[in-house]
Coordinates of C-alpha atoms in Angstrom, one line a residue:
X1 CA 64.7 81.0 54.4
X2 CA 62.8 79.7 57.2
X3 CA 62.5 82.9 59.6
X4 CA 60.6 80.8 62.8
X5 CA 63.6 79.3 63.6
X6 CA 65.4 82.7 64.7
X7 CA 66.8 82.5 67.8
X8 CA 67.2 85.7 70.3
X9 CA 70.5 87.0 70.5
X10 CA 72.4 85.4 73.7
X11 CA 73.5 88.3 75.8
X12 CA 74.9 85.8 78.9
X13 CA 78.0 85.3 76.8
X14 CA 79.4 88.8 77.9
X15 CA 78.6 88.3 82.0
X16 CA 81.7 88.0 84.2
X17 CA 82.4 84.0 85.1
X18 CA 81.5 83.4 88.1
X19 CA 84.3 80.9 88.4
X20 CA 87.7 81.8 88.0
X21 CA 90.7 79.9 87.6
X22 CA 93.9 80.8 89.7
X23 CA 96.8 78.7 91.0
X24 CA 95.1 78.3 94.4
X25 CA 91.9 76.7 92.8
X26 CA 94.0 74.6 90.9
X27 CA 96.4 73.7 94.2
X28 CA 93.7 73.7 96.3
X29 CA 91.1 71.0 93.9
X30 CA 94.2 69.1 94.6
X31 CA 92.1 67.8 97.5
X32 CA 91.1 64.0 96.8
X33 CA 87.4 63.6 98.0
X34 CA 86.4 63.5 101.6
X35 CA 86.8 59.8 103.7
X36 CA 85.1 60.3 106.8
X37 CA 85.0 58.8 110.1
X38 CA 82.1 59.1 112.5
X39 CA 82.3 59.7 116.4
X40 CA 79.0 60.1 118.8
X41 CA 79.8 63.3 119.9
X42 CA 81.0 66.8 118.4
X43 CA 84.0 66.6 117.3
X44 CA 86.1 69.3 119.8
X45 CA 89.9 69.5 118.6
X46 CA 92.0 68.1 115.9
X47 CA 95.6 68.3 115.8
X48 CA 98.6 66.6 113.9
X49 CA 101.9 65.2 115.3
X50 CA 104.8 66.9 114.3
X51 CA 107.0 63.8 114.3
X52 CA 105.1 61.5 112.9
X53 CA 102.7 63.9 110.2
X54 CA 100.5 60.9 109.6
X55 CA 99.2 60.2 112.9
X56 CA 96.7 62.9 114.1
X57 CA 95.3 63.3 117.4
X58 CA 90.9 63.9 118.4
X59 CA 89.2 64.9 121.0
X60 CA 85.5 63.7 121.7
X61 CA 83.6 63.1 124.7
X62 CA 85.7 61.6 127.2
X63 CA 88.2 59.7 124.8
X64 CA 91.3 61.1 123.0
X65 CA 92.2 58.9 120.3
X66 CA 95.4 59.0 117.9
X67 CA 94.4 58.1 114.7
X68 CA 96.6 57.2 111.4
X69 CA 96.2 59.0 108.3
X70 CA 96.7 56.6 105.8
X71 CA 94.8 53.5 107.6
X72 CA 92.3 55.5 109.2
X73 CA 92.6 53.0 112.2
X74 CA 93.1 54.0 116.1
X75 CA 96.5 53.8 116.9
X76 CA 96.4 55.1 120.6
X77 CA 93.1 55.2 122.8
X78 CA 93.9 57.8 125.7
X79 CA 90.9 57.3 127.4
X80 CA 92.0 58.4 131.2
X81 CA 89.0 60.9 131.5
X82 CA 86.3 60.6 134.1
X83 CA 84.4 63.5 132.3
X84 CA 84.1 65.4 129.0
X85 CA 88.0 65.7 127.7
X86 CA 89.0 69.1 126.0
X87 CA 91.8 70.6 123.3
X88 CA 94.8 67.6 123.1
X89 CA 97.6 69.3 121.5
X90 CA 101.1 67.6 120.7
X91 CA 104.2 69.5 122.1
X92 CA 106.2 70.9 119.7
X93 CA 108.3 67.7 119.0
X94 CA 105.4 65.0 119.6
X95 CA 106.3 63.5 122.1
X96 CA 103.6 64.7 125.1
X97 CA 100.5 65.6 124.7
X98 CA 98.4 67.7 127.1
X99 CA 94.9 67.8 127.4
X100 CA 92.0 69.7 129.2
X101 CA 88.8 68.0 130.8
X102 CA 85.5 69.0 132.2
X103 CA 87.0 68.2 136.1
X104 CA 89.4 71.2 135.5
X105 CA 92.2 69.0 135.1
X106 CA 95.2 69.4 132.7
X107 CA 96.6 65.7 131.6
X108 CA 100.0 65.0 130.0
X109 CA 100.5 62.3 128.5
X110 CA 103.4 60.3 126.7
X111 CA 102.6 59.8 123.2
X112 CA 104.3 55.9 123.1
X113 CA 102.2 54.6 125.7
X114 CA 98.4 55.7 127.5
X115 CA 99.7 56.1 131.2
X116 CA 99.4 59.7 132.3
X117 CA 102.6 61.5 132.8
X118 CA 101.4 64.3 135.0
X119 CA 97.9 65.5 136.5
X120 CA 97.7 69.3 136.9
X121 CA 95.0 70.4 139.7
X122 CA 94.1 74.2 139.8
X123 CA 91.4 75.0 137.8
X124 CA 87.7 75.0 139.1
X125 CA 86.0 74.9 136.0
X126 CA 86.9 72.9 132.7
X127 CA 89.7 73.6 130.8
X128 CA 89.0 73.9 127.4
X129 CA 92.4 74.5 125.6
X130 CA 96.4 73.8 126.7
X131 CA 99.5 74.7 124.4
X132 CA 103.1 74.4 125.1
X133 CA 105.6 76.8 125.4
X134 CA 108.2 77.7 122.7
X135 CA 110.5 76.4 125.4
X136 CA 108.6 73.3 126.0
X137 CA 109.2 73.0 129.7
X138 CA 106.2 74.7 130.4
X139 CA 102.4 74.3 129.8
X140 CA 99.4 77.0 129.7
X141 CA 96.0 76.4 129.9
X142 CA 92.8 78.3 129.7
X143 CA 89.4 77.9 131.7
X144 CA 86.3 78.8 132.5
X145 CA 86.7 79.8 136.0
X146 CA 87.9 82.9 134.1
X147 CA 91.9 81.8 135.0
X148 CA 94.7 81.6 132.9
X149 CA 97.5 78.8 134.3
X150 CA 101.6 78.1 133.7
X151 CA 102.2 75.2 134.7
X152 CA 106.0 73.7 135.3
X153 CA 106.1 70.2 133.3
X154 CA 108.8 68.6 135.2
X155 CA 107.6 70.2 138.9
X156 CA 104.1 69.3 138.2
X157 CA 103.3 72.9 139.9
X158 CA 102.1 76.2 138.9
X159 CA 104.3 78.9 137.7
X160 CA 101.8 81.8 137.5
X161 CA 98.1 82.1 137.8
X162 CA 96.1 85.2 135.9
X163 CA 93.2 86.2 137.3
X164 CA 90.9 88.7 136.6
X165 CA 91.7 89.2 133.5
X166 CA 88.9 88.4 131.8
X167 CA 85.5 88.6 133.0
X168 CA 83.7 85.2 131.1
X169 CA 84.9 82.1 129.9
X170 CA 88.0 81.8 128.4
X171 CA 88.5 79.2 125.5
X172 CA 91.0 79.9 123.2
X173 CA 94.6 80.9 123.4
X174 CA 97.9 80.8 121.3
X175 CA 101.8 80.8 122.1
X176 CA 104.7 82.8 120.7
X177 CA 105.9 80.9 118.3
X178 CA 109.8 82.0 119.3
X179 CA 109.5 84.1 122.6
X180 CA 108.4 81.0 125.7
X181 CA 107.2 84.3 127.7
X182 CA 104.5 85.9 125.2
X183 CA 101.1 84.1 124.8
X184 CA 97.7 85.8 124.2
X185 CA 94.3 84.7 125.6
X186 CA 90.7 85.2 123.8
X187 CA 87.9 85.0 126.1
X188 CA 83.8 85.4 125.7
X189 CA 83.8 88.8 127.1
X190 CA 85.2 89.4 123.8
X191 CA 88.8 90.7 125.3
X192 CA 92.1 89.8 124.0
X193 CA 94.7 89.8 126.3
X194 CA 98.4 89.9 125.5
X195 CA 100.5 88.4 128.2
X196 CA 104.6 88.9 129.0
X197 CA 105.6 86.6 131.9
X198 CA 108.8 89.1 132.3
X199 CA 106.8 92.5 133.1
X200 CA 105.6 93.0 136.5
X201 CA 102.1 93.2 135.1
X202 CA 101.2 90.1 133.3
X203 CA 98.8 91.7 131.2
X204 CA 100.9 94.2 128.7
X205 CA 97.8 94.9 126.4
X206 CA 93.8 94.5 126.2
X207 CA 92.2 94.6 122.7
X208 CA 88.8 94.1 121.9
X209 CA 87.4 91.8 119.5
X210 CA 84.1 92.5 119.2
X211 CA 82.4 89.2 120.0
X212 CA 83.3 86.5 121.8
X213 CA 86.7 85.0 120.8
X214 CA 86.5 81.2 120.0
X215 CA 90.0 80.9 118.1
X216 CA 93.5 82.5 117.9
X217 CA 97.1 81.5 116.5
X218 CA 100.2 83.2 115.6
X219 CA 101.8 83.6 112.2
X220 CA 105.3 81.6 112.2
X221 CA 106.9 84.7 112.5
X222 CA 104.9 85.4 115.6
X223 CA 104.9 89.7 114.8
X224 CA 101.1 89.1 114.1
X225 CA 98.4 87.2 115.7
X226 CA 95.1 86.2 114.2
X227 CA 91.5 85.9 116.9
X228 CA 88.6 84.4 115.5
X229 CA 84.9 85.3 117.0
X230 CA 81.5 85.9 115.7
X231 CA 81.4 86.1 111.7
X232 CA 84.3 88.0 112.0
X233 CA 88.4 86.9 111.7
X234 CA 90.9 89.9 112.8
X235 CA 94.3 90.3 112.0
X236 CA 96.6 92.4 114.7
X237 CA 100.3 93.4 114.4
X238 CA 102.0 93.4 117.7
X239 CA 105.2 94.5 116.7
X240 CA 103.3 97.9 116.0
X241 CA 101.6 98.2 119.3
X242 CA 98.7 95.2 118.6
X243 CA 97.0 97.7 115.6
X244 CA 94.5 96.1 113.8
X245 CA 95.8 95.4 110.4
X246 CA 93.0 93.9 108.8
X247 CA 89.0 92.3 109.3
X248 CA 87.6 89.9 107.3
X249 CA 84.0 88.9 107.2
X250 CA 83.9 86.3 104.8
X251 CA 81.5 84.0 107.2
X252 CA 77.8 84.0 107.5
X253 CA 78.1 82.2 111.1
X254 CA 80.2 82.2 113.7
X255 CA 83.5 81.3 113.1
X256 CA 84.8 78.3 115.4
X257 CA 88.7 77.6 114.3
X258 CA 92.0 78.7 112.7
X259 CA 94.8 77.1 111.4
X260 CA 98.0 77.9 109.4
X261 CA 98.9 76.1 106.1
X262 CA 101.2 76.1 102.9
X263 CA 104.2 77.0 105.4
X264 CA 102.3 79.7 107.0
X265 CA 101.6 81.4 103.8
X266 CA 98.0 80.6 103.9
X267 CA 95.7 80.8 106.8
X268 CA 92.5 78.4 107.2
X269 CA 89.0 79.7 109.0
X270 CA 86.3 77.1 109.4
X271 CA 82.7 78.3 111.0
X272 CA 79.2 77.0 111.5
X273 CA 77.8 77.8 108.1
X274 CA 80.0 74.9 107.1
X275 CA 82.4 76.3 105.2
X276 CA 86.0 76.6 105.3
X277 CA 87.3 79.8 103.7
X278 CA 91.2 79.6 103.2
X279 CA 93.3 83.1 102.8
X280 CA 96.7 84.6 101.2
X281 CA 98.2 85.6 104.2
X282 CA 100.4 88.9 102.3
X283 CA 96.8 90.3 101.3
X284 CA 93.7 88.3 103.4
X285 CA 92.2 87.7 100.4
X286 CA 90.0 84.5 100.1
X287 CA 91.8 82.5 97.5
X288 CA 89.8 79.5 97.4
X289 CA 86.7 77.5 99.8
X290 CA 85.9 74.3 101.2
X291 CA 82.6 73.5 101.9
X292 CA 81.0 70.7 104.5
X293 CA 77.9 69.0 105.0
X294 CA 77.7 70.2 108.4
X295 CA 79.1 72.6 110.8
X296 CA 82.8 72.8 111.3
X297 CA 84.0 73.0 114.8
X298 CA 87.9 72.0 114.8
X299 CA 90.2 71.9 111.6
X300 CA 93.9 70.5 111.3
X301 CA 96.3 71.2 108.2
X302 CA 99.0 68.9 108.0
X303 CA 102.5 69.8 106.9
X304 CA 103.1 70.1 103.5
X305 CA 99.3 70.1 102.7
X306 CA 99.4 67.1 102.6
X307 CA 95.5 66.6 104.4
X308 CA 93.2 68.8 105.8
X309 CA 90.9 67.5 108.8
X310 CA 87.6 69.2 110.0
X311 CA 85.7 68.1 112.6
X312 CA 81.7 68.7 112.7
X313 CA 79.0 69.4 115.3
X314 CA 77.6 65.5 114.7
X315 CA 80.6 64.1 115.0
X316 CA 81.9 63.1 111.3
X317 CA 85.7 63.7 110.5
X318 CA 86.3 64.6 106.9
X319 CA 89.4 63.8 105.7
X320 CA 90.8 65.4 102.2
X321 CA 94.3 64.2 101.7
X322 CA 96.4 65.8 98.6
X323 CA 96.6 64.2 95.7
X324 CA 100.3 63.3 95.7
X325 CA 100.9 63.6 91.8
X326 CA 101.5 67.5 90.7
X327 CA 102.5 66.9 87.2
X328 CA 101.3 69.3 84.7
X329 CA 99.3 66.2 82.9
X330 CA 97.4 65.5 86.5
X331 CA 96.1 69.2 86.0
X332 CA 95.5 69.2 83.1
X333 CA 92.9 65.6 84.5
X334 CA 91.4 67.7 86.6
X335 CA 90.7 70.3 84.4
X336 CA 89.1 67.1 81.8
X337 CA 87.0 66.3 84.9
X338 CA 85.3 69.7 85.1
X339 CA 84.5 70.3 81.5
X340 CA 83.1 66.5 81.9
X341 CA 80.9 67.5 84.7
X342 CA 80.0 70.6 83.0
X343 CA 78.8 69.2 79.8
X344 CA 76.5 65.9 82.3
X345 CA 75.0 69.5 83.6
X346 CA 74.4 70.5 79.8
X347 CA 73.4 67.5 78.6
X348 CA 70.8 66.9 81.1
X349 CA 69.2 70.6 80.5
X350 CA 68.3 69.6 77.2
X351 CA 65.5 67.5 75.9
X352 CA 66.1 63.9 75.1
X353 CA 67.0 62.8 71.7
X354 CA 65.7 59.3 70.5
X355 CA 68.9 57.0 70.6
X356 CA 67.9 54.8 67.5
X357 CA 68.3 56.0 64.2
X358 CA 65.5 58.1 62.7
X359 CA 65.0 59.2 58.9
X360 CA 63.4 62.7 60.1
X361 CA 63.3 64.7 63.1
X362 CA 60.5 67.5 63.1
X363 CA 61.3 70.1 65.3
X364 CA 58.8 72.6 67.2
X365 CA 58.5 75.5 65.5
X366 CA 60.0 78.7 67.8
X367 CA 57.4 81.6 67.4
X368 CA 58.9 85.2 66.8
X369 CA 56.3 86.6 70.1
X370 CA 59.3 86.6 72.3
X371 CA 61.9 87.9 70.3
X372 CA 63.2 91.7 71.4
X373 CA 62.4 94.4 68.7
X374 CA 66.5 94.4 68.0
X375 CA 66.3 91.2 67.5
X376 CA 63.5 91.0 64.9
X377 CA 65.6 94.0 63.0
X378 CA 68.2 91.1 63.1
X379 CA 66.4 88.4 61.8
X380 CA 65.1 91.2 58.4
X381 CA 69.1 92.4 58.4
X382 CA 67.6 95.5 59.1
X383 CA 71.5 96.5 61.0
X384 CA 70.8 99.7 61.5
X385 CA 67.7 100.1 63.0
X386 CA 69.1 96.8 65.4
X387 CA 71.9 99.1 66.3
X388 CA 69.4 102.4 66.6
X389 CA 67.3 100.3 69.2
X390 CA 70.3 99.6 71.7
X391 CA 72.0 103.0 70.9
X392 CA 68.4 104.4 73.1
X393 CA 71.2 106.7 76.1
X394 CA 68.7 104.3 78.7
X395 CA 69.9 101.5 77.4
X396 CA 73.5 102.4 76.7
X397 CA 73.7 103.9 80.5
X398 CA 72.2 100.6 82.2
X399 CA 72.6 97.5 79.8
X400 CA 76.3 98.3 78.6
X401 CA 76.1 94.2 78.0
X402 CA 72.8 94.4 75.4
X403 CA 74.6 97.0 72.8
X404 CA 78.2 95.1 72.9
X405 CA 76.4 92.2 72.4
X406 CA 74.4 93.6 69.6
X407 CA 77.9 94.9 67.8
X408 CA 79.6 91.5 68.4
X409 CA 76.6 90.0 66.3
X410 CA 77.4 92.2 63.6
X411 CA 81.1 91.8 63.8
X412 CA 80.0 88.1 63.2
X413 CA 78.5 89.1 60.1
X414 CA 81.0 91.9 58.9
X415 CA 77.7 94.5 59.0
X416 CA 78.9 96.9 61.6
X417 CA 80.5 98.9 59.1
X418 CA 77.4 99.4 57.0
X419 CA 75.7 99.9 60.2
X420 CA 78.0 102.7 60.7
X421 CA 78.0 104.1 57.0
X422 CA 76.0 107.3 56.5
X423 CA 75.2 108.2 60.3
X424 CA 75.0 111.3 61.1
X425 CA 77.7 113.3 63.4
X426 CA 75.6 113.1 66.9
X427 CA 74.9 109.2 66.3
X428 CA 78.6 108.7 65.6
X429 CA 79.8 110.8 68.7
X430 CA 77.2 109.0 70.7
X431 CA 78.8 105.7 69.5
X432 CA 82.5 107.1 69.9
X433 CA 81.5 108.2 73.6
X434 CA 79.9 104.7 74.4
X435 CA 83.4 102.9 73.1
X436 CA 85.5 105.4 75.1
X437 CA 83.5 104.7 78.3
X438 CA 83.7 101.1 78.3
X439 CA 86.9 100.2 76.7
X440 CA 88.7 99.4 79.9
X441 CA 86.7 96.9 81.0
X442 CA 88.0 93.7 80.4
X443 CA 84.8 91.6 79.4
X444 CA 83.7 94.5 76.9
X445 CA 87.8 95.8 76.0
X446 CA 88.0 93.2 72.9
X447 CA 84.6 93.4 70.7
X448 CA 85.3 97.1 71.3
X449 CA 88.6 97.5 70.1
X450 CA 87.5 95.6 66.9
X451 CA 84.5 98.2 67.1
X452 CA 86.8 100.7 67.5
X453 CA 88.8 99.8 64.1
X454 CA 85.7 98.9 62.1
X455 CA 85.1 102.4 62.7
X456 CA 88.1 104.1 61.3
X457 CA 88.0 102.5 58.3
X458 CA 84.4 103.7 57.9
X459 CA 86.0 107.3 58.0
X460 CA 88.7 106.3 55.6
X461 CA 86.2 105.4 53.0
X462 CA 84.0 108.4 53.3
X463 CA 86.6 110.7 52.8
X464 CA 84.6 113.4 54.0
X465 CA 85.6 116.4 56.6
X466 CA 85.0 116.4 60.2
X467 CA 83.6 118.9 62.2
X468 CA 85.8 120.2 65.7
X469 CA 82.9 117.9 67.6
X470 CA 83.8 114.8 66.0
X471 CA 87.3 115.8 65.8
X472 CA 87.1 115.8 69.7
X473 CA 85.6 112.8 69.8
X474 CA 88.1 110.7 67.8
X475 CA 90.6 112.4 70.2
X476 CA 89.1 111.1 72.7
X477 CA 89.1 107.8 71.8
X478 CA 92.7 107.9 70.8
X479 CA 93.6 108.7 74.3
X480 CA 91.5 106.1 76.1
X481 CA 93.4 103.4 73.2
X482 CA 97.0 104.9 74.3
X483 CA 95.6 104.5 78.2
X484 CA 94.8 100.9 78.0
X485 CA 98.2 100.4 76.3
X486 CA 100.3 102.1 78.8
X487 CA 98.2 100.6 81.5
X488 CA 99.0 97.1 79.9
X489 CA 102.8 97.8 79.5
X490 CA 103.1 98.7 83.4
X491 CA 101.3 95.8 84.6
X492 CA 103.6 93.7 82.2
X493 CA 106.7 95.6 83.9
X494 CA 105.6 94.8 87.5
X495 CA 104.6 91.1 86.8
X496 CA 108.1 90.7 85.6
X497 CA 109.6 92.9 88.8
X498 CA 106.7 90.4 90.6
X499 CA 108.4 86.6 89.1
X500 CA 111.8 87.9 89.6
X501 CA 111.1 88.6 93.3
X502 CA 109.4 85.5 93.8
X503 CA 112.0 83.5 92.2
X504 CA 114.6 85.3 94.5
X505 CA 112.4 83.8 97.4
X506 CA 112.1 80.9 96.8
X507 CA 115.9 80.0 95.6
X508 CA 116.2 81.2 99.3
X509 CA 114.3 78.6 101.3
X510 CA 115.9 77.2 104.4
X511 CA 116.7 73.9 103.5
X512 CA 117.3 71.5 106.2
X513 CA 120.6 69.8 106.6
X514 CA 122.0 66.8 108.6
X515 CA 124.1 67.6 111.7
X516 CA 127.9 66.8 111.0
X517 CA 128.7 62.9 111.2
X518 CA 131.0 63.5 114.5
X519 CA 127.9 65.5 116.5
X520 CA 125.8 63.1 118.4
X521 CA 122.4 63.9 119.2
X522 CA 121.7 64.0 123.1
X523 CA 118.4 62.5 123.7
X524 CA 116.5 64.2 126.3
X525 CA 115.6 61.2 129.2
X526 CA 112.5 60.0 129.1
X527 CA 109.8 61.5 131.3
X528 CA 108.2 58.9 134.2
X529 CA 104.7 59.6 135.6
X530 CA 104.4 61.5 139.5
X531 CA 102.9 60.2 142.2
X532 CA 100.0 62.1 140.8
X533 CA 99.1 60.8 137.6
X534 CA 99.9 57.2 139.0
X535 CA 96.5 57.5 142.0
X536 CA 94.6 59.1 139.6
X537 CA 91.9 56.6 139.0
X538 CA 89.2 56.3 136.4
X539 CA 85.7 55.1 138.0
X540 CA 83.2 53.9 135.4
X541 CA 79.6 53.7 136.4

């Protein structure tokens, strides 16, 4: 036997993988590769329609342009801004849309043709964000000048100004999703402000963020709101007196935008260190990430998941639209195209083999000088001494990994038995004690059980008595054995308590339904522009 060719033993085989598959990496890889559109300018606010989902609306410079999902083409060019325009969001039914612009105007528009509907005056610094009412009939926006404004749609006038409520800019907001009257305000002074246009004070509650807020949104139940600011995302329950529920830091940068997807069952965070970290909203856990080539500034989520829009610092759009397929034998593609692109990786680490056929292939012989001292015992079948080397309490305490991999080695070879054979009681309490210690965790849990019977059939063959020590320890071991299996039989019980509740969930959903053929649907009239909007004159230099 040729003993240069020996290779070391491969300890990496027992490390955690760094990759781990769940449904949300499998739903979320879903995602078709980015198309991208380019603008001059960074890209401020994305938004879908909610009555036609593949026509989505961007803001950029001084134009606001409707775009089609599946053509990728402009379908409206609202480009009625003499300055910088800001934060176009579609009403709750798609037909207006209100935006914000550097003049400190708020601009309505109707989404079937470009003429402005109404021109809101007030402001004396640019708006940077408007959203609708739960009602619809009225409009907020939110400014620099440090001003929150409720504006009448049909009046074209003010409802309410709030002022000095925050002390710096203010640039993001949100809307009770079900109550018109609630809304919150986020502001660069790093104050959250929760507002109830029924109360004699406007202002019913003043949080704190921490830095300065640059995002916020409600959950569709609207008893929780979500701010976004700095490297942080926070998670407060207003139905509980606005308590903080939850803070998550998964961003290295500041984080720039939210948004809801799935239904509201998963909520989307993009920030500057271009990545876009998406969470299970019943535990804020990061279930899956997206990542960019540059800094994300504005994100959209389509219903149904269908796409998912971010909008950079230079101006690209990336586009990922959902693969529409979901058939078990589309996953199991995907999967086909990772181990593909797993073994180009591999195959491209090692060294070229000549492509034509060859009668002999000499190989470079692989000198013994860097081989470990257990593994040179391995390579002479010297098992015990291989197992006395990693059985050192230094290496036991710190490299766990070393000595299982060291008895999975001589499980391969059935030797772990001899290896065993003839030790004396402290070696074999020392070994007991190292299997009871690690047996619960899950990378080490099945080598050792198979450890752990190899070594009562050693006893069975000796036939020997046991001293109270050793006694103890084979106790010992029993009970951490019974542990695992009782742990094992409760987590069994509460996935099944888990799937049944689930399944009771979903068999639940609202499903829409039709009106009854004899109910006519009342179509509200259609808006015309004021006086205002119809003077209001774009000067181009």
């Amino acid at each position: 036997m040729n003993t240069n060719n020996f290779l070391p033993l491969n300890i990496r085989r027992l490390q955690q993988r760094a990759h781990v598959e769940t449904p949300d990496t499998v739903y979320w890889e879903r995602l078709a590769k980015p198309e991208q559109l380019k603008e001059h300018n960074t890209i401020d606010y994305v938004d879908f329609s909610p009555s036609e989902p593949d026509n989505f609306v961007v803001t950029c410079s001084v134009r606001v342009q409707i775009y089609n999902l599946v053509t990728k083409l402009v379908v409206k060019n609202l480009s009625r801004f003499q300055k910088t325009a800001y934060g176009a969001t579609f009403r709750q039914d798609g037909r207006l849309l209100a935006a914000g612009d550097e003049e400190g105007h708020v601009k309505l528009f109707d989404t079937t043709n470009r003429s402005i509907l109404r021109l809101f005056k007030g402001h004396t610094a640019p708006v940077h964000r408007t959203f609708f009412t739960a009602d619809k009939q009225q409009l907020a926006s939110f400014g620099d000048d440090k001003t929150v404004r409720m504006w009448d749609v049909a009046n074209e006038k003010v409802v309410q100004t709030y002022e000095d409520s925050h002390t710096d800019y203010i640039r993001a907001g949100a809307m009770h999703p079900q109550a018109g009257y609630m809304f919150v305000s986020g502001g660069y002074d790093g104050k959250i402000n929760l507002y109830d246009t029924r109360q004699e004070t406007a202002v019913v509650r003043t949080l704190n963020h921490g830095a300065p807020v640059e995002s916020m949104l409600f959950l569709p139940n609207g008893g929780i709101f979500v701010s976004a600011g700095g490297t942080q995302v926070r998670v407060w329950d207003m139905i509980s007196g606005c308590r903080l529920l939850t803070m998550m830091s998964q961003h290295h940068k500041t984080v720039t935008c939210l948004r809801l997807g799935s239904d509201g069952r998963r909520l989307f965070s993009g920030g500057l260190d271009r990545h876009v970290k998406i969470y299970d909203v019943s535990t804020y856990k990061t279930v899956h990430t997206l990542n960019y080539p540059n800094a994300v500034v504005s994100l959209a989520v389509s219903s149904g998941d269908q796409a998912v829009i971010a909008g950079m610092v230079d101006g690209l759009i990336s586009i990922r639209r959902m693969m529409v397929e979901s058939k078990p034998s589309h996953l199991k593609k995907i999967r086909a195209d990772r181990a593909r692109k797993q073994q180009q990786k591999k195959m491209a680490a090692e060294p070229d083999v000549p492509a034509q056929p060859v009668d002999h292939v000499i190989k470079d012989k692989i000198k013994g000088t860097g081989l470990k001292t257990y593994d040179v015992h391995l390579r002479q079948f010297s098992h015990k001494k291989a197992l006395d080397d990693v059985m050192q309490p230094q290496k036991m305490e710190k490299q766990p990994e070393l000595v299982v991999a060291v008895i999975i080695d001589l499980l391969h070879r059935r030797s772990l038995d001899k290896a065993l054979i003839g030790r004396p009681e402290p070696v074999l309490i020392q070994f007991i004690d190292f299997l009871c210690t690690h047996l619960s965790e899950s990378r080490f849990m099945r080598p050792l059980m198979n450890a752990s019977s190899t070594l009562l059939d050693v006893f069975e063959r000796q036939l020997v008595a046991c001293s109270p020590q050793l006694i103890k320890a084979l106790k010992r071991l029993a009970a951490a054995v019974q542990a695992e299996i009782q742990l094992t039989a409760e987590l069994m019980q509460l996935k099944g308590a888990m799937d049944m509740l689930i399944g009771i969930s979903m068999d639940g959903d609202d499903v829409p339904r039709k009106p009854p053929a004899y109910v006519k649907e009342v179509k509200a009239p259609r808006m015309l522009p004021s006086k205002a909007a119809d003077r209001y004159t774009v000067f181009v230099d």
